[in-house]
PDB file of C-alpha atoms and ligand atoms in Angstrom:
ATOM      1  CA  MET E   1      83.181  94.185  99.438  1.00  0.00           C
ATOM      2  CA  ILE E   2      82.459  97.073 101.759  1.00  0.00           C
ATOM      3  CA  LEU E   3      85.159  99.581 102.652  1.00  0.00           C
ATOM      4  CA  LEU E   4      85.356 100.306 106.391  1.00  0.00           C
ATOM      5  CA  ASP E   5      85.650 104.061 106.145  1.00  0.00           C
ATOM      6  CA  GLY E   6      87.608 105.125 109.219  1.00  0.00           C
ATOM      7  CA  LYS E   7      87.785 108.704 108.071  1.00  0.00           C
ATOM      8  CA  ALA E   8      84.004 109.123 107.706  1.00  0.00           C
ATOM      9  CA  THR E   9      83.324 107.225 110.934  1.00  0.00           C
ATOM     10  CA  ALA E  10      85.852 109.363 112.776  1.00  0.00           C
ATOM     11  CA  ASP E  11      84.174 112.495 111.410  1.00  0.00           C
ATOM     12  CA  ASP E  12      80.801 111.260 112.725  1.00  0.00           C
ATOM     13  CA  ILE E  13      82.275 110.668 116.171  1.00  0.00           C
ATOM     14  CA  LYS E  14      83.979 114.070 116.109  1.00  0.00           C
ATOM     15  CA  ARG E  15      80.583 115.689 115.607  1.00  0.00           C
ATOM     16  CA  GLU E  16      79.212 113.712 118.561  1.00  0.00           C
ATOM     17  CA  ILE E  17      82.103 114.776 120.790  1.00  0.00           C
ATOM     18  CA  ALA E  18      81.780 118.408 119.669  1.00  0.00           C
ATOM     19  CA  LEU E  19      78.140 118.371 120.833  1.00  0.00           C
ATOM     20  CA  VAL E  20      79.214 117.122 124.255  1.00  0.00           C
ATOM     21  CA  VAL E  21      81.841 119.868 124.465  1.00  0.00           C
ATOM     22  CA  ASP E  22      79.210 122.482 123.517  1.00  0.00           C
ATOM     23  CA  LYS E  23      77.058 121.227 126.356  1.00  0.00           C
ATOM     24  CA  ILE E  24      79.957 121.339 128.837  1.00  0.00           C
ATOM     25  CA  VAL E  25      80.735 124.907 127.802  1.00  0.00           C
ATOM     26  CA  SER E  26      77.111 126.052 127.952  1.00  0.00           C
ATOM     27  CA  GLU E  27      76.891 124.693 131.483  1.00  0.00           C
ATOM     28  CA  GLY E  28      80.018 126.606 132.466  1.00  0.00           C
ATOM     29  CA  GLY E  29      82.153 123.479 132.715  1.00  0.00           C
ATOM     30  CA  LYS E  30      85.822 123.082 131.925  1.00  0.00           C
ATOM     31  CA  VAL E  31      86.880 122.340 128.354  1.00  0.00           C
ATOM     32  CA  PRO E  32      88.807 119.026 128.085  1.00  0.00           C
ATOM     33  CA  HIS E  33      92.532 119.631 127.752  1.00  0.00           C
ATOM     34  CA  LEU E  34      95.018 117.212 126.185  1.00  0.00           C
ATOM     35  CA  ALA E  35      98.774 117.605 126.489  1.00  0.00           C
ATOM     36  CA  ALA E  36     101.059 115.837 124.033  1.00  0.00           C
ATOM     37  CA  ILE E  37     104.813 115.436 124.305  1.00  0.00           C
ATOM     38  CA  LEU E  38     106.803 114.944 121.122  1.00  0.00           C
ATOM     39  CA  VAL E  39     110.503 114.168 121.377  1.00  0.00           C
ATOM     40  CA  GLY E  40     112.692 114.439 118.276  1.00  0.00           C
ATOM     41  CA  GLU E  41     111.951 115.024 114.618  1.00  0.00           C
ATOM     42  CA  ASP E  42     110.500 111.749 113.340  1.00  0.00           C
ATOM     43  CA  GLY E  43     108.365 112.636 110.329  1.00  0.00           C
ATOM     44  CA  ALA E  44     105.558 110.158 110.948  1.00  0.00           C
ATOM     45  CA  SER E  45     105.312 111.093 114.638  1.00  0.00           C
ATOM     46  CA  GLN E  46     105.088 114.768 113.722  1.00  0.00           C
ATOM     47  CA  THR E  47     102.258 114.001 111.319  1.00  0.00           C
ATOM     48  CA  TYR E  48     100.337 111.889 113.849  1.00  0.00           C
ATOM     49  CA  VAL E  49     100.704 114.426 116.646  1.00  0.00           C
ATOM     50  CA  GLY E  50      99.697 117.155 114.185  1.00  0.00           C
ATOM     51  CA  HIS E  51      96.517 115.207 113.411  1.00  0.00           C
ATOM     52  CA  LYS E  52      95.821 114.851 117.129  1.00  0.00           C
ATOM     53  CA  GLU E  53      96.193 118.592 117.706  1.00  0.00           C
ATOM     54  CA  LYS E  54      93.949 119.371 114.756  1.00  0.00           C
ATOM     55  CA  ALA E  55      91.307 116.903 115.934  1.00  0.00           C
ATOM     56  CA  CYS E  56      91.325 118.519 119.389  1.00  0.00           C
ATOM     57  CA  ALA E  57      90.658 121.911 117.812  1.00  0.00           C
ATOM     58  CA  GLN E  58      87.861 120.480 115.648  1.00  0.00           C
ATOM     59  CA  VAL E  59      85.910 119.177 118.645  1.00  0.00           C
ATOM     60  CA  GLY E  60      86.609 122.205 120.835  1.00  0.00           C
ATOM     61  CA  PHE E  61      89.229 120.698 123.170  1.00  0.00           C
ATOM     62  CA  ARG E  62      92.209 122.620 124.404  1.00  0.00           C
ATOM     63  CA  SER E  63      95.530 121.071 123.512  1.00  0.00           C
ATOM     64  CA  THR E  64      99.102 121.785 124.442  1.00  0.00           C
ATOM     65  CA  LEU E  65     102.032 120.408 122.480  1.00  0.00           C
ATOM     66  CA  LEU E  66     105.401 120.187 124.211  1.00  0.00           C
ATOM     67  CA  ARG E  67     108.223 119.590 121.739  1.00  0.00           C
ATOM     68  CA  PHE E  68     111.712 118.625 122.802  1.00  0.00           C
ATOM     69  CA  PRO E  69     114.878 117.789 120.862  1.00  0.00           C
ATOM     70  CA  SER E  70     115.903 114.139 120.670  1.00  0.00           C
ATOM     71  CA  ASP E  71     118.923 114.655 122.954  1.00  0.00           C
ATOM     72  CA  ILE E  72     116.978 115.539 126.121  1.00  0.00           C
ATOM     73  CA  SER E  73     117.733 113.299 129.075  1.00  0.00           C
ATOM     74  CA  GLU E  74     115.324 110.739 130.432  1.00  0.00           C
ATOM     75  CA  GLU E  75     115.425 112.574 133.745  1.00  0.00           C
ATOM     76  CA  PHE E  76     114.324 115.818 132.080  1.00  0.00           C
ATOM     77  CA  LEU E  77     111.444 114.104 130.313  1.00  0.00           C
ATOM     78  CA  LEU E  78     110.279 112.407 133.527  1.00  0.00           C
ATOM     79  CA  ALA E  79     110.338 115.817 135.266  1.00  0.00           C
ATOM     80  CA  GLN E  80     108.097 117.275 132.517  1.00  0.00           C
ATOM     81  CA  ILE E  81     105.644 114.402 132.945  1.00  0.00           C
ATOM     82  CA  ASP E  82     105.602 114.940 136.690  1.00  0.00           C
ATOM     83  CA  LYS E  83     104.760 118.608 136.143  1.00  0.00           C
ATOM     84  CA  ILE E  84     101.804 117.720 133.920  1.00  0.00           C
ATOM     85  CA  ASN E  85     100.640 115.016 136.339  1.00  0.00           C
ATOM     86  CA  ASN E  86     100.321 117.763 138.934  1.00  0.00           C
ATOM     87  CA  ASP E  87      98.737 120.347 136.644  1.00  0.00           C
ATOM     88  CA  ASN E  88      95.004 120.434 137.359  1.00  0.00           C
ATOM     89  CA  GLU E  89      94.386 122.313 134.105  1.00  0.00           C
ATOM     90  CA  ILE E  90      95.418 119.256 132.040  1.00  0.00           C
ATOM     91  CA  ASP E  91      93.128 116.213 131.832  1.00  0.00           C
ATOM     92  CA  GLY E  92      95.049 113.870 129.556  1.00  0.00           C
ATOM     93  CA  LEU E  93      98.694 113.347 128.645  1.00  0.00           C
ATOM     94  CA  ILE E  94     100.338 111.361 125.871  1.00  0.00           C
ATOM     95  CA  VAL E  95     103.998 110.918 125.070  1.00  0.00           C
ATOM     96  CA  GLN E  96     104.229 110.031 121.389  1.00  0.00           C
ATOM     97  CA  LEU E  97     106.172 106.839 120.693  1.00  0.00           C
ATOM     98  CA  PRO E  98     108.741 105.828 119.589  1.00  0.00           C
ATOM     99  CA  LEU E  99     111.189 107.662 121.878  1.00  0.00           C
ATOM    100  CA  PRO E 100     114.923 107.977 121.204  1.00  0.00           C
ATOM    101  CA  PRO E 101     116.764 104.787 122.240  1.00  0.00           C
ATOM    102  CA  HIS E 102     118.406 106.340 125.330  1.00  0.00           C
ATOM    103  CA  ILE E 103     114.992 106.961 126.920  1.00  0.00           C
ATOM    104  CA  SER E 104     113.112 104.027 128.428  1.00  0.00           C
ATOM    105  CA  GLU E 105     109.578 103.883 127.021  1.00  0.00           C
ATOM    106  CA  GLN E 106     108.599 101.681 129.936  1.00  0.00           C
ATOM    107  CA  LYS E 107     109.781 104.196 132.530  1.00  0.00           C
ATOM    108  CA  VAL E 108     108.049 107.028 130.700  1.00  0.00           C
ATOM    109  CA  THR E 109     104.801 105.083 130.401  1.00  0.00           C
ATOM    110  CA  GLU E 110     104.822 104.238 134.077  1.00  0.00           C
ATOM    111  CA  ALA E 111     105.551 107.857 135.035  1.00  0.00           C
ATOM    112  CA  ILE E 112     102.229 109.068 133.626  1.00  0.00           C
ATOM    113  CA  ASP E 113      99.450 109.345 136.203  1.00  0.00           C
ATOM    114  CA  PRO E 114      97.035 106.491 135.273  1.00  0.00           C
ATOM    115  CA  SER E 115      94.093 108.880 135.593  1.00  0.00           C
ATOM    116  CA  LYS E 116      95.632 111.064 132.836  1.00  0.00           C
ATOM    117  CA  ASP E 117      96.931 108.155 130.734  1.00  0.00           C
ATOM    118  CA  VAL E 118      94.586 108.631 127.788  1.00  0.00           C
ATOM    119  CA  ASP E 119      96.794 106.341 125.670  1.00  0.00           C
ATOM    120  CA  GLY E 120      95.900 103.502 128.040  1.00  0.00           C
ATOM    121  CA  PHE E 121      99.523 102.293 128.098  1.00  0.00           C
ATOM    122  CA  HIS E 122     100.113 102.425 131.875  1.00  0.00           C
ATOM    123  CA  PRO E 123     100.225  98.967 133.525  1.00  0.00           C
ATOM    124  CA  VAL E 124      97.282  99.955 135.753  1.00  0.00           C
ATOM    125  CA  ASN E 125      95.108 100.661 132.721  1.00  0.00           C
ATOM    126  CA  VAL E 126      96.371  97.621 130.806  1.00  0.00           C
ATOM    127  CA  GLY E 127      95.600  95.447 133.839  1.00  0.00           C
ATOM    128  CA  LYS E 128      92.105  96.859 134.215  1.00  0.00           C
ATOM    129  CA  MET E 129      91.441  96.410 130.507  1.00  0.00           C
ATOM    130  CA  VAL E 130      92.519  92.759 130.683  1.00  0.00           C
ATOM    131  CA  LEU E 131      90.120  92.198 133.579  1.00  0.00           C
ATOM    132  CA  GLY E 132      87.314  93.861 131.638  1.00  0.00           C
ATOM    133  CA  LEU E 133      87.125  96.747 134.131  1.00  0.00           C
ATOM    134  CA  GLN E 134      86.532 100.400 133.283  1.00  0.00           C
ATOM    135  CA  SER E 135      89.858 101.783 132.016  1.00  0.00           C
ATOM    136  CA  PHE E 136      91.505 103.808 129.306  1.00  0.00           C
ATOM    137  CA  VAL E 137      91.856 101.365 126.422  1.00  0.00           C
ATOM    138  CA  SER E 138      94.749 101.936 124.043  1.00  0.00           C
ATOM    139  CA  ALA E 139      93.683 103.985 121.089  1.00  0.00           C
ATOM    140  CA  THR E 140      94.165 101.730 118.068  1.00  0.00           C
ATOM    141  CA  PRO E 141      92.388  98.641 119.480  1.00  0.00           C
ATOM    142  CA  TRP E 142      89.550 100.766 120.808  1.00  0.00           C
ATOM    143  CA  GLY E 143      89.236 102.456 117.415  1.00  0.00           C
ATOM    144  CA  ILE E 144      88.979  99.088 115.678  1.00  0.00           C
ATOM    145  CA  ILE E 145      86.323  97.883 118.133  1.00  0.00           C
ATOM    146  CA  GLU E 146      84.351 101.073 117.505  1.00  0.00           C
ATOM    147  CA  LEU E 147      84.641 100.614 113.734  1.00  0.00           C
ATOM    148  CA  LEU E 148      83.320  97.029 113.979  1.00  0.00           C
ATOM    149  CA  LYS E 149      80.484  98.284 116.185  1.00  0.00           C
ATOM    150  CA  ARG E 150      79.452 101.123 113.877  1.00  0.00           C
ATOM    151  CA  TYR E 151      79.388  98.836 110.832  1.00  0.00           C
ATOM    152  CA  ASP E 152      77.378  96.331 112.863  1.00  0.00           C
ATOM    153  CA  ILE E 153      79.799  93.509 112.078  1.00  0.00           C
ATOM    154  CA  GLU E 154      78.932  90.278 113.864  1.00  0.00           C
ATOM    155  CA  THR E 155      81.892  89.054 115.924  1.00  0.00           C
ATOM    156  CA  SER E 156      80.274  86.559 118.297  1.00  0.00           C
ATOM    157  CA  GLY E 157      81.708  83.059 117.829  1.00  0.00           C
ATOM    158  CA  LYS E 158      83.893  84.176 114.925  1.00  0.00           C
ATOM    159  CA  ASN E 159      87.442  82.996 114.393  1.00  0.00           C
ATOM    160  CA  CYS E 160      89.712  85.980 114.694  1.00  0.00           C
ATOM    161  CA  VAL E 161      93.395  85.951 113.840  1.00  0.00           C
ATOM    162  CA  ILE E 162      95.588  88.776 115.083  1.00  0.00           C
ATOM    163  CA  ILE E 163      98.969  89.062 113.406  1.00  0.00           C
ATOM    164  CA  GLY E 164     101.436  90.879 115.665  1.00  0.00           C
ATOM    165  CA  ARG E 165     101.856  90.861 119.429  1.00  0.00           C
ATOM    166  CA  SER E 166     102.800  94.441 120.285  1.00  0.00           C
ATOM    167  CA  ASN E 167     101.752  95.876 123.620  1.00  0.00           C
ATOM    168  CA  ILE E 168      99.907  98.757 121.983  1.00  0.00           C
ATOM    169  CA  VAL E 169      97.954  96.856 119.315  1.00  0.00           C
ATOM    170  CA  GLY E 170      98.128  93.055 119.019  1.00  0.00           C
ATOM    171  CA  ARG E 171      97.939  92.116 122.668  1.00  0.00           C
ATOM    172  CA  PRO E 172      95.119  94.453 123.720  1.00  0.00           C
ATOM    173  CA  MET E 173      93.255  93.684 120.485  1.00  0.00           C
ATOM    174  CA  ALA E 174      93.343  89.937 121.211  1.00  0.00           C
ATOM    175  CA  ASN E 175      92.112  90.646 124.682  1.00  0.00           C
ATOM    176  CA  LEU E 176      89.223  92.892 123.723  1.00  0.00           C
ATOM    177  CA  LEU E 177      87.963  90.626 120.950  1.00  0.00           C
ATOM    178  CA  SER E 178      87.966  87.608 123.265  1.00  0.00           C
ATOM    179  CA  GLN E 179      85.988  89.386 125.997  1.00  0.00           C
ATOM    180  CA  LYS E 180      82.365  88.673 126.697  1.00  0.00           C
ATOM    181  CA  SER E 181      81.045  91.784 124.976  1.00  0.00           C
ATOM    182  CA  LYS E 182      79.718  93.178 121.750  1.00  0.00           C
ATOM    183  CA  PRO E 183      81.860  93.457 119.673  1.00  0.00           C
ATOM    184  CA  GLY E 184      83.730  90.539 121.230  1.00  0.00           C
ATOM    185  CA  ASP E 185      83.062  86.856 121.957  1.00  0.00           C
ATOM    186  CA  CYS E 186      85.570  85.866 119.269  1.00  0.00           C
ATOM    187  CA  THR E 187      87.769  82.803 119.292  1.00  0.00           C
ATOM    188  CA  VAL E 188      91.088  84.568 119.044  1.00  0.00           C
ATOM    189  CA  THR E 189      94.372  83.238 117.690  1.00  0.00           C
ATOM    190  CA  MET E 190      97.437  85.404 118.112  1.00  0.00           C
ATOM    191  CA  CYS E 191     100.077  84.914 115.454  1.00  0.00           C
ATOM    192  CA  HIS E 192     103.569  86.391 115.354  1.00  0.00           C
ATOM    193  CA  SER E 193     107.016  86.037 113.833  1.00  0.00           C
ATOM    194  CA  ARG E 194     107.511  82.563 115.357  1.00  0.00           C
ATOM    195  CA  THR E 195     104.140  81.187 114.245  1.00  0.00           C
ATOM    196  CA  LYS E 196     104.423  78.081 112.083  1.00  0.00           C
ATOM    197  CA  ASP E 197     102.256  77.877 108.969  1.00  0.00           C
ATOM    198  CA  LEU E 198     100.646  81.245 109.487  1.00  0.00           C
ATOM    199  CA  ARG E 199      98.590  80.772 106.337  1.00  0.00           C
ATOM    200  CA  GLU E 200      96.845  77.782 107.899  1.00  0.00           C
ATOM    201  CA  HIS E 201      95.579  80.092 110.611  1.00  0.00           C
ATOM    202  CA  THR E 202      94.630  83.054 108.443  1.00  0.00           C
ATOM    203  CA  LEU E 203      92.723  80.828 105.996  1.00  0.00           C
ATOM    204  CA  LYS E 204      90.397  79.800 108.842  1.00  0.00           C
ATOM    205  CA  ALA E 205      89.856  83.353 110.029  1.00  0.00           C
ATOM    206  CA  ASP E 206      86.536  85.182 109.734  1.00  0.00           C
ATOM    207  CA  ILE E 207      88.285  88.322 110.976  1.00  0.00           C
ATOM    208  CA  ILE E 208      91.953  89.174 110.458  1.00  0.00           C
ATOM    209  CA  VAL E 209      93.727  92.054 112.185  1.00  0.00           C
ATOM    210  CA  ALA E 210      97.099  92.665 110.541  1.00  0.00           C
ATOM    211  CA  ALA E 211      99.347  94.606 112.901  1.00  0.00           C
ATOM    212  CA  LEU E 212     102.899  93.508 112.291  1.00  0.00           C
ATOM    213  CA  GLY E 213     104.298  96.472 110.397  1.00  0.00           C
ATOM    214  CA  VAL E 214     105.434  94.618 107.279  1.00  0.00           C
ATOM    215  CA  PRO E 215     104.083  96.348 104.159  1.00  0.00           C
ATOM    216  CA  GLY E 216     101.944  94.126 101.915  1.00  0.00           C
ATOM    217  CA  PHE E 217     102.419  91.084 104.169  1.00  0.00           C
ATOM    218  CA  LEU E 218      98.899  89.633 103.929  1.00  0.00           C
ATOM    219  CA  LYS E 219      98.388  88.251 100.420  1.00  0.00           C
ATOM    220  CA  GLY E 220      95.249  87.189  98.593  1.00  0.00           C
ATOM    221  CA  ASP E 221      95.957  83.462  98.978  1.00  0.00           C
ATOM    222  CA  MET E 222      96.094  83.835 102.779  1.00  0.00           C
ATOM    223  CA  VAL E 223      92.496  85.010 103.157  1.00  0.00           C
ATOM    224  CA  LYS E 224      89.253  83.094 102.860  1.00  0.00           C
ATOM    225  CA  GLU E 225      86.273  84.331 100.890  1.00  0.00           C
ATOM    226  CA  GLY E 226      84.083  86.714 102.912  1.00  0.00           C
ATOM    227  CA  ALA E 227      86.638  87.562 105.605  1.00  0.00           C
ATOM    228  CA  VAL E 228      86.715  90.891 107.459  1.00  0.00           C
ATOM    229  CA  VAL E 229      90.213  92.373 107.191  1.00  0.00           C
ATOM    230  CA  ILE E 230      91.531  95.166 109.401  1.00  0.00           C
ATOM    231  CA  ASP E 231      94.834  96.708 108.316  1.00  0.00           C
ATOM    232  CA  VAL E 232      96.723  98.419 111.137  1.00  0.00           C
ATOM    233  CA  GLY E 233     100.008  98.738 109.248  1.00  0.00           C
ATOM    234  CA  ILE E 234     101.072 102.135 108.007  1.00  0.00           C
ATOM    235  CA  THR E 235     104.589 102.165 106.597  1.00  0.00           C
ATOM    236  CA  ARG E 236     106.100 105.048 104.688  1.00  0.00           C
ATOM    237  CA  VAL E 237     107.636 103.747 101.476  1.00  0.00           C
ATOM    238  CA  LYS E 238     109.735 105.991  99.206  1.00  0.00           C
ATOM    239  CA  ALA E 239     107.812 107.228  96.161  1.00  0.00           C
ATOM    240  CA  ASP E 240     108.181 109.668  93.292  1.00  0.00           C
ATOM    241  CA  ASN E 241     105.578 112.148  94.465  1.00  0.00           C
ATOM    242  CA  LYS E 242     105.411 115.490  96.268  1.00  0.00           C
ATOM    243  CA  SER E 243     105.793 114.110  99.795  1.00  0.00           C
ATOM    244  CA  GLY E 244     108.460 111.624  98.707  1.00  0.00           C
ATOM    245  CA  PHE E 245     106.619 108.636 100.187  1.00  0.00           C
ATOM    246  CA  ARG E 246     103.496 106.517 100.018  1.00  0.00           C
ATOM    247  CA  LEU E 247     101.645 104.885 102.902  1.00  0.00           C
ATOM    248  CA  ILE E 248     101.493 101.109 102.617  1.00  0.00           C
ATOM    249  CA  GLY E 249      99.475  98.869 104.900  1.00  0.00           C
ATOM    250  CA  ASP E 250     100.255  95.335 106.067  1.00  0.00           C
ATOM    251  CA  VAL E 251      97.631  94.036 103.621  1.00  0.00           C
ATOM    252  CA  LEU E 252      98.203  93.686  99.895  1.00  0.00           C
ATOM    253  CA  PHE E 253      94.966  95.513  99.250  1.00  0.00           C
ATOM    254  CA  ASP E 254      94.472  94.806  95.527  1.00  0.00           C
ATOM    255  CA  GLU E 255      94.718  91.048  96.073  1.00  0.00           C
ATOM    256  CA  VAL E 256      92.883  90.809  99.380  1.00  0.00           C
ATOM    257  CA  ALA E 257      90.023  93.300  98.976  1.00  0.00           C
ATOM    258  CA  PRO E 258      88.073  91.353  96.288  1.00  0.00           C
ATOM    259  CA  LYS E 259      87.793  88.385  98.681  1.00  0.00           C
ATOM    260  CA  CYS E 260      86.614  90.401 101.686  1.00  0.00           C
ATOM    261  CA  SER E 261      83.177  91.188 103.043  1.00  0.00           C
ATOM    262  CA  TYR E 262      84.723  94.241 104.738  1.00  0.00           C
ATOM    263  CA  ILE E 263      88.193  95.765 104.619  1.00  0.00           C
ATOM    264  CA  THR E 264      89.878  98.924 105.928  1.00  0.00           C
ATOM    265  CA  PRO E 265      91.847 101.092 103.515  1.00  0.00           C
ATOM    266  CA  VAL E 266      95.266 102.636 104.261  1.00  0.00           C
ATOM    267  CA  PRO E 267      95.205 105.560 104.711  1.00  0.00           C
ATOM    268  CA  GLY E 268      91.691 106.442 105.900  1.00  0.00           C
ATOM    269  CA  GLY E 269      90.989 103.273 107.890  1.00  0.00           C
ATOM    270  CA  VAL E 270      92.412 102.542 111.309  1.00  0.00           C
ATOM    271  CA  GLY E 271      94.551 105.732 111.537  1.00  0.00           C
ATOM    272  CA  PRO E 272      91.692 108.249 111.918  1.00  0.00           C
ATOM    273  CA  MET E 273      89.962 105.880 114.384  1.00  0.00           C
ATOM    274  CA  THR E 274      93.118 105.880 116.529  1.00  0.00           C
ATOM    275  CA  ILE E 275      92.910 109.648 116.787  1.00  0.00           C
ATOM    276  CA  ILE E 276      89.236 109.539 117.716  1.00  0.00           C
ATOM    277  CA  SER E 277      89.878 107.062 120.513  1.00  0.00           C
ATOM    278  CA  LEU E 278      92.302 109.503 122.026  1.00  0.00           C
ATOM    279  CA  LEU E 279      89.647 112.241 121.957  1.00  0.00           C
ATOM    280  CA  LYS E 280      87.120 109.885 123.539  1.00  0.00           C
ATOM    281  CA  ASN E 281      89.538 108.985 126.339  1.00  0.00           C
ATOM    282  CA  THR E 282      90.370 112.648 126.922  1.00  0.00           C
ATOM    283  CA  LEU E 283      86.668 113.429 127.256  1.00  0.00           C
ATOM    284  CA  ILE E 284      86.315 110.635 129.823  1.00  0.00           C
ATOM    285  CA  ALA E 285      89.383 111.905 131.702  1.00  0.00           C
ATOM    286  CA  ALA E 286      87.911 115.414 131.805  1.00  0.00           C
ATOM    287  CA  GLU E 287      84.505 114.213 132.982  1.00  0.00           C
ATOM    288  CA  LYS E 288      86.089 112.433 135.977  1.00  0.00           C
TER     289      LYS E 288
HETATM  290  N1  L34 J 301     101.918 107.444 122.589  1.00  0.00           N
HETATM  291  N2  L34 J 301     102.371 106.779 120.427  1.00  0.00           N
HETATM  292  C1  L34 J 301     101.477 107.040 121.397  1.00  0.00           C
HETATM  293  N3  L34 J 301     100.128 106.914 121.197  1.00  0.00           N
HETATM  294  C2  L34 J 301      99.650 106.506 119.983  1.00  0.00           C
HETATM  295  O1  L34 J 301      98.345 106.327 119.817  1.00  0.00           O
HETATM  296  C3  L34 J 301     100.566 106.259 118.952  1.00  0.00           C
HETATM  297  N4  L34 J 301     100.145 105.932 117.680  1.00  0.00           N
HETATM  298  C4  L34 J 301     100.950 104.972 116.904  1.00  0.00           C
HETATM  299  C5  L34 J 301     102.396 105.481 116.938  1.00  0.00           C
HETATM  300  N5  L34 J 301     102.806 106.012 118.231  1.00  0.00           N
HETATM  301  C6  L34 J 301     101.923 106.377 119.213  1.00  0.00           C
HETATM  302  C7  L34 J 301      99.527 106.783 116.839  1.00  0.00           C
HETATM  303  O2  L34 J 301      99.072 107.853 117.198  1.00  0.00           O
HETATM  304  C8  L34 J 301     100.298 105.076 115.548  1.00  0.00           C
HETATM  305  N6  L34 J 301      99.495 106.281 115.578  1.00  0.00           N
HETATM  306  C9  L34 J 301      98.823 106.844 114.470  1.00  0.00           C
HETATM  307  C10 L34 J 301      98.027 107.972 114.579  1.00  0.00           C
HETATM  308  C11 L34 J 301      97.404 108.524 113.475  1.00  0.00           C
HETATM  309  C12 L34 J 301      97.548 107.986 112.246  1.00  0.00           C
HETATM  310  C13 L34 J 301      98.337 106.856 112.122  1.00  0.00           C
HETATM  311  C14 L34 J 301      98.963 106.301 113.211  1.00  0.00           C
HETATM  312  C15 L34 J 301      96.895 108.641 111.081  1.00  0.00           C
HETATM  313  O3  L34 J 301      96.406 109.734 111.194  1.00  0.00           O
HETATM  314  N7  L34 J 301      96.909 108.003 109.902  1.00  0.00           N
HETATM  315  C16 L34 J 301      96.335 108.546 108.704  1.00  0.00           C
HETATM  316  C17 L34 J 301      97.381 108.983 107.701  1.00  0.00           C
HETATM  317  C18 L34 J 301      98.544 109.671 108.303  1.00  0.00           C
HETATM  318  C19 L34 J 301      99.559 110.204 107.300  1.00  0.00           C
HETATM  319  O4  L34 J 301      99.155 110.955 106.401  1.00  0.00           O
HETATM  320  O5  L34 J 301     100.736 109.879 107.445  1.00  0.00           O
HETATM  321  C20 L34 J 301      95.489 107.458 108.062  1.00  0.00           C
HETATM  322  O6  L34 J 301      94.566 107.804 107.317  1.00  0.00           O
HETATM  323  O7  L34 J 301      95.755 106.284 108.297  1.00  0.00           O
END
C-alpha cells in the first residue's frame, strides 16, 4: 500500500509555482493577486481560508481577505463581488462556501466574473470543463487529477466509482475521469444516496473517490484488493484533545488501507491538493 501524500505533492507544486512567480517579478510583471471572501465564523471555513492565505504568501502571491459577519445581506455581498470584478489589481476571487442560509450560493457564484472565478464554480467554467475546453476546473477534482498524475497511476480503461454527486466534487470528478485524457479514460459510475446495492458497485471499482461527507462510510468489505482509494471527506468529530476535534474522512482507513494499492490519508491527502489547485488557477488568471 502506497500513501498518496497530498501534503508533500502540494509542497512540490508550491516550489514550482514560486519559481514562476520569481520569474514574473524579475521580468517586472505583476504578482498574482487572490481575493477571498469569508462570511461568518464557521471554524472549518476559517481554517481553510487561513491555509489559502498562507499558501499564497509561500509562493509569493498577493492575497486579500475580506471578512464579513454572517448577517450581511445578499445585496451587500453581491456589491462587494461586483467591486472586485471591476478591480484590475485582483486576478482571482473566491467566496468560501458554505454561506449563511439567507444568501443564495447560486446567485453569488454567478455574480463572479468567469475570468476571475478561480474556484471554477461559475456555470460558464463548469460548462467549458464538461466540454473539455480550457477553463478553471474546481479545485478539489483538479487536485485529485494532479495527484493521480504525479503518482503515475494508470486510469485508462479502469472502473471508477464516485460516491457523492455534489456540484463541487462528485459531478466534476466524474466528468474529468471520463474524459479522453491522461489521467482519464475511466469507465465512471456515479453513486449517491439513492444508489441500490452500493457495495456491488464499489467491489468492482479499480478507483474509488469517496466524496459524500459521511465519516468512515467506506468499509473494508466494500473495496476490492488492489484498489486506489481517494478520500475527499473531512468531517470534524468531537475529541478529547487540544483542538477539541479530530478530522475523519469518508473512508474507514484502518480497514480499507491494507487492501489498497494507493490511498489518500485524512488529513494530508486531498485537502492540501485543493489549496494548490486554487494557486494554479490564480496563476493562470494572472497570466491572462
Ligand atoms: N468557495 N468553498 C469554496 N472553494 C473551495 O475550494 C472550498 N473548499 C471546500 C469547502 N468550501 C469551499 C475548500 O477550500 C473544502 N475545502 C478545503 C480546503 C482545504 C482543506 C480542506 C478542505 C485542508 O487544508 N485540509 C487539511 C486539513 C485542514 C484542517 O486542519 O482542518 C488536510 O490536510 O486535509
